[in-house]
mmCIF file of C-alpha atoms in Angstrom:
data_model
loop_
_atom_site.group_PDB
_atom_site.id
_atom_site.type_symbol
_atom_site.label_atom_id
_atom_site.label_comp_id
_atom_site.label_asym_id
_atom_site.label_seq_id
_atom_site.Cartn_x
_atom_site.Cartn_y
_atom_site.Cartn_z
ATOM 1 C CA MET C 1 -125.972 5.237 192.686
ATOM 2 C CA ASN C 2 -122.972 4.239 190.570
ATOM 3 C CA ALA C 3 -125.214 3.664 187.564
ATOM 4 C CA THR C 4 -126.743 7.136 187.941
ATOM 5 C CA LEU C 5 -123.330 8.738 188.254
ATOM 6 C CA THR C 6 -122.154 6.842 185.187
ATOM 7 C CA ARG C 7 -125.074 8.164 183.156
ATOM 8 C CA LEU C 8 -124.456 11.717 184.363
ATOM 9 C CA THR C 9 -120.795 11.541 183.312
ATOM 10 C CA ALA C 10 -121.215 9.428 180.169
ATOM 11 C CA THR C 11 -120.323 12.268 177.783
ATOM 12 C CA PRO C 12 -118.095 15.341 178.077
ATOM 13 C CA VAL C 13 -121.116 17.657 177.898
ATOM 14 C CA ARG C 14 -122.809 15.853 180.790
ATOM 15 C CA ARG C 15 -119.626 15.932 182.869
ATOM 16 C CA HIS C 16 -119.195 19.622 182.230
ATOM 17 C CA PHE C 17 -122.844 20.285 183.085
ATOM 18 C CA LEU C 18 -122.513 18.370 186.360
ATOM 19 C CA CYS C 19 -119.403 20.374 187.258
ATOM 20 C CA ALA C 20 -121.261 23.590 186.433
ATOM 21 C CA VAL C 21 -124.172 22.681 188.721
ATOM 22 C CA ILE C 22 -121.796 21.791 191.556
ATOM 23 C CA GLY C 23 -119.938 25.048 190.957
ATOM 24 C CA LEU C 24 -123.142 27.082 191.229
ATOM 25 C CA VAL C 25 -124.014 25.429 194.546
ATOM 26 C CA VAL C 26 -120.541 26.184 195.908
ATOM 27 C CA ILE C 27 -120.830 29.797 194.720
ATOM 28 C CA VAL C 28 -124.097 30.329 196.605
ATOM 29 C CA LEU C 29 -122.702 28.803 199.787
ATOM 30 C CA ALA C 30 -119.509 30.854 199.572
ATOM 31 C CA LEU C 31 -121.016 34.241 198.744
ATOM 32 C CA GLU C 32 -123.688 33.960 201.426
ATOM 33 C CA SER C 33 -121.108 33.288 204.127
ATOM 34 C CA LEU C 34 -118.492 35.915 203.239
ATOM 35 C CA SER C 35 -118.169 39.612 204.024
ATOM 36 C CA THR C 36 -118.650 42.358 201.456
ATOM 37 C CA PHE C 37 -114.880 42.771 201.093
ATOM 38 C CA ARG C 38 -114.376 39.064 200.401
ATOM 39 C CA GLN C 39 -117.228 39.126 197.902
ATOM 40 C CA SER C 40 -115.459 41.952 196.099
ATOM 41 C CA GLN C 41 -112.230 39.934 196.037
ATOM 42 C CA LEU C 42 -114.055 36.948 194.569
ATOM 43 C CA THR C 43 -115.449 39.212 191.867
ATOM 44 C CA SER C 44 -111.859 40.142 190.973
ATOM 45 C CA VAL C 45 -110.985 36.461 190.754
ATOM 46 C CA ALA C 46 -113.960 35.853 188.477
ATOM 47 C CA TYR C 47 -113.268 38.541 185.876
ATOM 48 C CA LEU C 48 -109.579 37.643 185.742
ATOM 49 C CA ALA C 49 -110.464 33.957 185.340
ATOM 50 C CA ILE C 50 -112.970 34.712 182.560
ATOM 51 C CA ALA C 51 -110.361 36.614 180.556
ATOM 52 C CA ALA C 52 -107.618 34.095 181.401
ATOM 53 C CA GLY C 53 -109.904 31.254 180.305
ATOM 54 C CA GLY C 54 -110.197 32.808 176.882
ATOM 55 C CA LEU C 55 -106.454 33.427 176.741
ATOM 56 C CA THR C 56 -105.662 29.834 177.649
ATOM 57 C CA VAL C 57 -107.786 28.739 174.682
ATOM 58 C CA LEU C 58 -105.883 31.089 172.404
ATOM 59 C CA THR C 59 -102.380 30.352 173.683
ATOM 60 C CA GLY C 60 -102.720 26.866 175.124
ATOM 61 C CA LEU C 61 -104.911 25.264 172.469
ATOM 62 C CA SER C 62 -104.247 27.183 169.245
ATOM 63 C CA GLY C 63 -100.666 28.178 170.038
ATOM 64 C CA GLN C 64 -101.024 31.949 169.486
ATOM 65 C CA LEU C 65 -99.186 34.145 171.983
ATOM 66 C CA SER C 66 -101.028 37.334 172.889
ATOM 67 C CA LEU C 67 -99.610 40.087 175.081
ATOM 68 C CA GLY C 68 -102.522 42.450 174.561
ATOM 69 C CA HIS C 69 -105.637 40.888 176.014
ATOM 70 C CA GLY C 70 -106.023 43.755 178.431
ATOM 71 C CA ALA C 71 -107.068 45.789 175.370
ATOM 72 C CA PHE C 72 -110.077 43.550 174.777
ATOM 73 C CA MET C 73 -110.994 43.876 178.443
ATOM 74 C CA ALA C 74 -110.886 47.646 177.951
ATOM 75 C CA VAL C 75 -113.264 47.361 174.996
ATOM 76 C CA GLY C 76 -115.719 45.346 177.079
ATOM 77 C CA ALA C 77 -115.389 47.672 180.071
ATOM 78 C CA TYR C 78 -116.017 50.849 178.075
ATOM 79 C CA THR C 79 -118.940 49.239 176.248
ATOM 80 C CA ALA C 80 -120.544 48.329 179.568
ATOM 81 C CA ALA C 81 -119.795 51.776 181.001
ATOM 82 C CA LEU C 82 -121.378 53.602 178.069
ATOM 83 C CA MET C 83 -124.502 51.438 178.184
ATOM 84 C CA LEU C 84 -124.982 51.770 181.925
ATOM 85 C CA ARG C 85 -124.450 55.526 181.797
ATOM 86 C CA ALA C 86 -126.714 56.028 178.765
ATOM 87 C CA ASN C 87 -129.820 54.725 180.499
ATOM 88 C CA ASP C 88 -128.950 55.357 184.153
ATOM 89 C CA SER C 89 -128.468 51.635 184.837
ATOM 90 C CA GLY C 90 -131.794 50.836 183.198
ATOM 91 C CA TRP C 91 -130.253 48.215 180.938
ATOM 92 C CA SER C 92 -130.453 44.661 182.173
ATOM 93 C CA VAL C 93 -127.103 43.247 183.226
ATOM 94 C CA SER C 94 -127.436 40.338 180.808
ATOM 95 C CA LEU C 95 -127.906 42.745 177.882
ATOM 96 C CA VAL C 96 -124.887 44.806 178.952
ATOM 97 C CA LEU C 97 -122.714 41.698 179.216
ATOM 98 C CA LEU C 98 -123.933 40.428 175.853
ATOM 99 C CA ALA C 99 -123.198 43.755 174.172
ATOM 100 C CA ALA C 100 -119.702 43.940 175.690
ATOM 101 C CA THR C 101 -119.005 40.391 174.549
ATOM 102 C CA VAL C 102 -120.239 40.999 171.007
ATOM 103 C CA VAL C 103 -118.349 44.282 170.562
ATOM 104 C CA SER C 104 -115.139 42.673 171.830
ATOM 105 C CA ALA C 105 -115.682 39.709 169.506
ATOM 106 C CA VAL C 106 -116.063 42.071 166.527
ATOM 107 C CA VAL C 107 -112.801 43.783 167.473
ATOM 108 C CA GLY C 108 -111.310 40.308 167.855
ATOM 109 C CA ILE C 109 -112.305 39.494 164.277
ATOM 110 C CA VAL C 110 -110.472 42.547 162.968
ATOM 111 C CA VAL C 111 -107.370 41.822 165.025
ATOM 112 C CA GLY C 112 -107.586 38.086 164.361
ATOM 113 C CA VAL C 113 -107.582 38.547 160.590
ATOM 114 C CA ALA C 114 -104.303 40.441 160.859
ATOM 115 C CA ALA C 115 -102.901 38.131 163.533
ATOM 116 C CA ALA C 116 -103.595 35.023 161.448
ATOM 117 C CA ARG C 117 -100.685 36.009 159.201
ATOM 118 C CA LEU C 118 -98.248 36.482 162.079
ATOM 119 C CA HIS C 119 -96.369 33.944 164.167
ATOM 120 C CA GLY C 120 -94.243 33.824 167.288
ATOM 121 C CA PRO C 121 -92.575 37.095 168.317
ATOM 122 C CA TYR C 122 -94.264 39.014 165.475
ATOM 123 C CA LEU C 123 -97.708 38.149 166.830
ATOM 124 C CA ALA C 124 -96.589 38.922 170.377
ATOM 125 C CA GLY C 125 -95.258 42.304 169.235
ATOM 126 C CA ALA C 126 -98.460 43.173 167.375
ATOM 127 C CA THR C 127 -100.684 42.339 170.351
ATOM 128 C CA LEU C 128 -98.288 44.222 172.628
ATOM 129 C CA ALA C 129 -98.799 47.304 170.469
ATOM 130 C CA LEU C 130 -102.541 46.763 170.742
ATOM 131 C CA ALA C 131 -102.342 46.733 174.547
ATOM 132 C CA VAL C 132 -100.467 50.048 174.497
ATOM 133 C CA ALA C 133 -102.625 51.741 171.852
ATOM 134 C CA VAL C 134 -106.205 50.896 172.881
ATOM 135 C CA PRO C 135 -106.207 52.625 176.314
ATOM 136 C CA GLY C 136 -104.876 55.722 174.547
ATOM 137 C CA LEU C 137 -108.093 55.964 172.537
ATOM 138 C CA ALA C 138 -109.831 57.110 175.710
ATOM 139 C CA LEU C 139 -107.526 60.140 175.712
ATOM 140 C CA TYR C 140 -108.083 60.885 172.026
ATOM 141 C CA PHE C 141 -111.878 60.613 172.331
ATOM 142 C CA SER C 142 -111.984 62.212 175.743
ATOM 143 C CA ASP C 143 -115.370 63.854 175.115
ATOM 144 C CA TYR C 144 -116.993 60.425 174.858
ATOM 145 C CA LEU C 145 -114.703 58.173 176.917
ATOM 146 C CA GLY C 146 -113.785 60.490 179.790
ATOM 147 C CA GLY C 147 -110.109 60.945 179.015
ATOM 148 C CA GLU C 148 -107.579 60.175 181.733
ATOM 149 C CA GLN C 149 -110.246 60.347 184.457
ATOM 150 C CA GLY C 150 -112.319 57.675 182.763
ATOM 151 C CA LEU C 151 -116.048 57.041 183.001
ATOM 152 C CA VAL C 152 -117.842 56.561 186.295
ATOM 153 C CA VAL C 153 -119.995 53.441 185.968
ATOM 154 C CA PRO C 154 -123.404 53.458 187.690
ATOM 155 C CA ALA C 155 -124.076 50.436 189.842
ATOM 156 C CA PRO C 156 -126.269 47.923 188.004
ATOM 157 C CA LYS C 157 -129.739 47.743 189.471
ATOM 158 C CA VAL C 158 -130.741 44.518 191.175
ATOM 159 C CA PRO C 159 -133.906 43.201 189.475
ATOM 160 C CA ALA C 160 -136.765 42.973 191.972
ATOM 161 C CA LEU C 161 -137.630 39.420 190.930
ATOM 162 C CA ILE C 162 -134.066 38.179 191.425
ATOM 163 C CA ASP C 163 -133.869 39.979 194.763
ATOM 164 C CA ASP C 164 -137.068 38.281 195.940
ATOM 165 C CA VAL C 165 -135.942 34.852 194.742
ATOM 166 C CA MET C 166 -132.541 35.131 196.422
ATOM 167 C CA TYR C 167 -134.144 36.295 199.667
ATOM 168 C CA PHE C 168 -136.491 33.297 199.538
ATOM 169 C CA VAL C 169 -133.606 30.872 198.872
ATOM 170 C CA THR C 170 -130.942 32.312 201.174
ATOM 171 C CA GLY C 171 -132.841 34.466 203.647
ATOM 172 C CA ASN C 172 -130.418 37.351 202.976
ATOM 173 C CA GLU C 173 -130.870 40.575 201.063
ATOM 174 C CA LEU C 174 -129.025 40.967 197.786
ATOM 175 C CA SER C 175 -126.742 43.995 198.068
ATOM 176 C CA GLY C 176 -125.130 45.652 195.071
ATOM 177 C CA THR C 177 -121.698 44.126 195.756
ATOM 178 C CA LYS C 178 -123.124 40.661 196.262
ATOM 179 C CA PHE C 179 -125.216 40.992 193.106
ATOM 180 C CA VAL C 180 -122.150 41.817 190.994
ATOM 181 C CA ALA C 181 -120.302 38.910 192.635
ATOM 182 C CA TYR C 182 -123.122 36.538 191.699
ATOM 183 C CA VAL C 183 -123.173 37.907 188.154
ATOM 184 C CA SER C 184 -119.413 37.474 187.798
ATOM 185 C CA TRP C 185 -119.323 33.892 189.050
ATOM 186 C CA ILE C 186 -122.420 32.762 187.168
ATOM 187 C CA LEU C 187 -120.846 34.240 184.051
ATOM 188 C CA LEU C 188 -117.579 32.442 184.862
ATOM 189 C CA VAL C 189 -119.380 29.095 185.173
ATOM 190 C CA LEU C 190 -121.228 29.708 181.899
ATOM 191 C CA VAL C 191 -118.066 30.748 180.029
ATOM 192 C CA PHE C 192 -116.054 27.801 181.340
ATOM 193 C CA PHE C 193 -118.895 25.410 180.494
ATOM 194 C CA LEU C 194 -118.970 26.670 176.900
ATOM 195 C CA LEU C 195 -115.174 26.741 176.552
ATOM 196 C CA ALA C 196 -114.848 23.211 177.948
ATOM 197 C CA ASN C 197 -117.384 21.903 175.444
ATOM 198 C CA VAL C 198 -115.759 23.744 172.543
ATOM 199 C CA SER C 199 -112.316 22.486 173.569
ATOM 200 C CA SER C 200 -113.500 18.867 173.582
ATOM 201 C CA SER C 201 -115.329 19.238 170.256
ATOM 202 C CA ARG C 202 -114.077 19.075 166.685
ATOM 203 C CA ILE C 203 -113.176 22.765 166.848
ATOM 204 C CA GLY C 204 -110.889 22.138 169.817
ATOM 205 C CA ARG C 205 -109.225 19.243 168.054
ATOM 206 C CA ARG C 206 -108.560 21.490 165.060
ATOM 207 C CA TRP C 207 -106.967 24.089 167.296
ATOM 208 C CA ARG C 208 -104.684 21.464 168.826
ATOM 209 C CA ALA C 209 -103.762 20.155 165.384
ATOM 210 C CA VAL C 210 -102.795 23.659 164.212
ATOM 211 C CA ARG C 211 -100.796 24.190 167.399
ATOM 212 C CA ASP C 212 -98.911 20.890 167.193
ATOM 213 C CA ASP C 213 -98.103 20.748 163.456
ATOM 214 C CA GLU C 214 -99.304 23.357 160.984
ATOM 215 C CA VAL C 215 -98.183 21.407 157.914
ATOM 216 C CA ALA C 216 -99.931 18.211 158.974
ATOM 217 C CA ALA C 217 -103.052 20.156 159.912
ATOM 218 C CA GLU C 218 -103.177 21.866 156.525
ATOM 219 C CA LEU C 219 -102.626 18.578 154.702
ATOM 220 C CA SER C 220 -105.548 17.085 156.614
ATOM 221 C CA GLY C 221 -107.836 19.798 155.268
ATOM 222 C CA ILE C 222 -107.875 22.305 158.150
ATOM 223 C CA ASP C 223 -108.063 25.965 157.169
ATOM 224 C CA LEU C 224 -105.276 27.411 159.312
ATOM 225 C CA GLY C 225 -106.376 31.025 158.977
ATOM 226 C CA ARG C 226 -109.989 30.296 159.872
ATOM 227 C CA ALA C 227 -108.971 28.226 162.897
ATOM 228 C CA ARG C 228 -106.670 30.964 164.201
ATOM 229 C CA ILE C 229 -109.240 33.710 163.669
ATOM 230 C CA LEU C 230 -111.948 31.709 165.437
ATOM 231 C CA ALA C 231 -109.668 31.136 168.425
ATOM 232 C CA PHE C 232 -108.867 34.843 168.542
ATOM 233 C CA VAL C 233 -112.540 35.793 168.406
ATOM 234 C CA VAL C 234 -113.504 33.389 171.193
ATOM 235 C CA SER C 235 -110.647 34.636 173.342
ATOM 236 C CA ALA C 236 -111.454 38.301 172.690
ATOM 237 C CA ALA C 237 -115.127 37.730 173.539
ATOM 238 C CA CYS C 238 -114.161 36.209 176.887
ATOM 239 C CA ALA C 239 -111.860 39.122 177.646
ATOM 240 C CA GLY C 240 -114.622 41.585 176.782
ATOM 241 C CA ALA C 241 -117.052 39.849 179.130
ATOM 242 C CA GLY C 242 -114.425 39.944 181.879
ATOM 243 C CA GLY C 243 -113.827 43.635 181.219
ATOM 244 C CA ALA C 244 -117.541 44.389 181.561
ATOM 245 C CA VAL C 245 -117.601 42.712 184.966
ATOM 246 C CA LEU C 246 -114.476 44.642 185.965
ATOM 247 C CA ALA C 247 -116.215 47.922 185.113
ATOM 248 C CA MET C 248 -119.301 46.950 187.143
ATOM 249 C CA SER C 249 -117.152 45.947 190.100
ATOM 250 C CA ALA C 250 -114.693 48.875 190.092
ATOM 251 C CA ARG C 251 -117.466 51.336 189.135
ATOM 252 C CA ILE C 252 -115.074 53.067 186.750
ATOM 253 C CA ALA C 253 -113.559 52.512 183.315
ATOM 254 C CA ALA C 254 -110.288 54.415 182.949
ATOM 255 C CA PRO C 255 -107.089 53.938 180.879
ATOM 256 C CA SER C 256 -105.067 53.395 184.068
ATOM 257 C CA GLY C 257 -106.988 50.180 184.695
ATOM 258 C CA PHE C 258 -106.008 48.604 181.375
ATOM 259 C CA THR C 259 -102.275 49.072 181.159
ATOM 260 C CA LEU C 260 -99.793 46.503 179.923
ATOM 261 C CA THR C 261 -99.635 45.178 183.481
ATOM 262 C CA LEU C 262 -103.155 43.773 183.145
ATOM 263 C CA SER C 263 -102.267 41.896 179.950
ATOM 264 C CA LEU C 264 -99.146 40.457 181.577
ATOM 265 C CA THR C 265 -101.195 39.485 184.646
ATOM 266 C CA LEU C 266 -103.551 37.472 182.446
ATOM 267 C CA LEU C 267 -100.623 35.752 180.757
ATOM 268 C CA SER C 268 -99.037 35.035 184.152
ATOM 269 C CA ALA C 269 -102.273 33.479 185.380
ATOM 270 C CA VAL C 270 -102.320 31.162 182.381
ATOM 271 C CA VAL C 271 -98.643 30.225 182.773
ATOM 272 C CA ILE C 272 -98.898 29.621 186.520
ATOM 273 C CA GLY C 273 -102.059 27.545 186.292
ATOM 274 C CA GLY C 274 -101.147 25.632 183.172
ATOM 275 C CA LEU C 275 -101.516 26.350 179.466
ATOM 276 C CA GLY C 276 -104.612 24.853 177.901
ATOM 277 C CA THR C 277 -106.415 24.065 181.161
ATOM 278 C CA LEU C 278 -109.443 26.042 182.350
ATOM 279 C CA SER C 279 -108.897 24.911 185.928
ATOM 280 C CA GLY C 280 -105.377 26.279 185.615
ATOM 281 C CA ALA C 281 -106.726 29.657 184.513
ATOM 282 C CA LEU C 282 -108.965 29.735 187.595
ATOM 283 C CA ILE C 283 -106.130 28.745 189.942
ATOM 284 C CA GLY C 284 -103.823 31.319 188.377
ATOM 285 C CA ALA C 285 -106.460 34.036 188.813
ATOM 286 C CA LEU C 286 -106.963 33.001 192.441
ATOM 287 C CA LEU C 287 -103.250 33.148 193.221
ATOM 288 C CA LEU C 288 -102.652 36.472 191.481
ATOM 289 C CA THR C 289 -105.630 38.000 193.292
ATOM 290 C CA TYR C 290 -104.769 36.803 196.789
ATOM 291 C CA ILE C 291 -100.941 36.759 196.834
ATOM 292 C CA PRO C 292 -100.494 40.600 196.747
ATOM 293 C CA PRO C 293 -102.754 41.416 199.753
ATOM 294 C CA VAL C 294 -101.410 38.473 201.752
ATOM 295 C CA VAL C 295 -97.803 39.546 201.133
ATOM 296 C CA THR C 296 -98.636 43.192 201.867
ATOM 297 C CA ASN C 297 -100.247 42.300 205.197
ATOM 298 C CA LEU C 298 -97.299 40.040 206.033
ATOM 299 C CA GLY C 299 -94.896 42.887 205.324
ATOM 300 C CA LEU C 300 -96.846 45.191 207.642
ATOM 301 C CA ASP C 301 -96.790 42.546 210.366
ATOM 302 C CA LEU C 302 -93.004 42.287 209.989
ATOM 303 C CA GLY C 303 -92.633 46.015 210.605
ATOM 304 C CA LEU C 304 -92.198 47.264 207.051
ATOM 305 C CA SER C 305 -93.729 50.549 205.991
ATOM 306 C CA SER C 306 -96.860 50.687 203.848
ATOM 307 C CA LEU C 307 -94.800 51.590 200.781
ATOM 308 C CA GLN C 308 -92.274 48.815 201.372
ATOM 309 C CA SER C 309 -95.032 46.285 201.927
ATOM 310 C CA ALA C 310 -96.789 47.357 198.729
ATOM 311 C CA GLU C 311 -93.536 47.050 196.752
ATOM 312 C CA LEU C 312 -92.876 43.618 198.271
ATOM 313 C CA ALA C 313 -96.054 42.155 196.753
ATOM 314 C CA PRO C 314 -95.062 42.322 193.043
ATOM 315 C CA LEU C 315 -91.571 41.084 193.949
ATOM 316 C CA VAL C 316 -92.940 37.962 195.632
ATOM 317 C CA THR C 317 -95.417 37.433 192.802
ATOM 318 C CA GLY C 318 -92.624 37.650 190.233
ATOM 319 C CA ILE C 319 -90.393 35.247 192.165
ATOM 320 C CA PHE C 320 -93.281 32.807 192.528
ATOM 321 C CA THR C 321 -93.954 32.948 188.778
ATOM 322 C CA VAL C 322 -90.288 32.273 187.976
ATOM 323 C CA LEU C 323 -90.220 29.319 190.381
ATOM 324 C CA VAL C 324 -93.304 27.831 188.734
ATOM 325 C CA ILE C 325 -91.723 28.193 185.289
ATOM 326 C CA LEU C 326 -88.497 26.548 186.495
ATOM 327 C CA PHE C 327 -89.901 23.679 188.541
ATOM 328 C CA ALA C 328 -93.372 23.231 187.031
ATOM 329 C CA PRO C 329 -93.023 24.265 183.372
ATOM 330 C CA LEU C 330 -96.436 22.803 182.540
ATOM 331 C CA GLY C 331 -98.065 24.977 185.191
ATOM 332 C CA LEU C 332 -99.470 23.800 188.490
ATOM 333 C CA VAL C 333 -102.387 21.876 186.979
ATOM 334 C CA GLY C 334 -100.374 20.507 184.060
ATOM 335 C CA THR C 335 -97.563 19.312 186.319
ATOM 336 C CA TYR C 336 -100.045 17.679 188.709
ATOM 337 C CA ARG C 337 -101.719 15.833 185.839
ATOM 338 C CA ARG C 338 -98.367 14.673 184.517
ATOM 339 C CA LEU C 339 -97.304 13.358 187.910
ATOM 340 C CA ARG C 340 -100.632 11.595 188.359
ATOM 341 C CA THR C 341 -100.304 9.965 184.928
ATOM 342 C CA THR C 342 -96.742 8.881 185.722
ATOM 343 C CA ARG C 343 -97.803 7.306 189.005
ATOM 344 C CA LYS C 344 -100.619 5.422 187.319
ATOM 345 C CA GLY C 345 -98.172 4.107 184.717
ATOM 346 C CA MET C 346 -95.853 2.848 187.433
ATOM 347 C CA LYS C 347 -98.567 0.795 189.160
#
């Protein structure tokens, strides 16, 4: 048994593949035992984690601060919405997700080329402007993008073959909400598997070198501009995929869904979980998805009005974020790893 486990975890790719398989099993068990509302919440966790995973690669590994990743999610969401509306949901979900990812990656190339010349607050300011400007395009091209009201997104059709297979495996029918939840979490596992392998490869080591010391990285032969652009493209592609899932889940793509708040939420998820860690991005997405409804329900139980309870949620979330920054500056996952390493060194 130990020898088999050793072979399965002998290389980073094998370890990541094993984690992906275990994750898929957990996903099936969880989604088949939860209500439709909980499935919808898990979908929210998934698309936030997908986008946050790309952002943690950009900020945590390559050292580029972006405040505008909600804009790339908007690009992916509108791409998915236009495709689903154009053929009355006749497009396969995989093709829609691929198109949203590719379009967002192309936009990421354009932005990344400009961002490669910027650093620190200048880069943050440029991406902040991007987050403000992109949703406004829906108002300018209102005839095609629906203006302020946005585009209503048809529900993706469940393929008959997949429906039959899932019924054979689980004994339950595959509803539209559950189907989107499966799509979101399978996509999350796939994205994290690819990002984990890229991060542990030569490309990831180049990103870390650029982040830690630009001069030393350049002297060692690393093209700084190419490394930064590649990180931006990968991150933008992830955000676009997350945006496509958001559109499928919310059934609408509108400017109000891609405000600056969304970009800051992604950054908060990365900071809370831990910069540079995919598990941290997932934990941050989980916390930022579940803290607001829990706090709102707690406020109602304490006798507050609906409005007061709703206003209490962002306050608690903000306080929690500040506490994490003060007492766990490496994020929850990063601080845990540091404490574990310290304890091992003391033994």
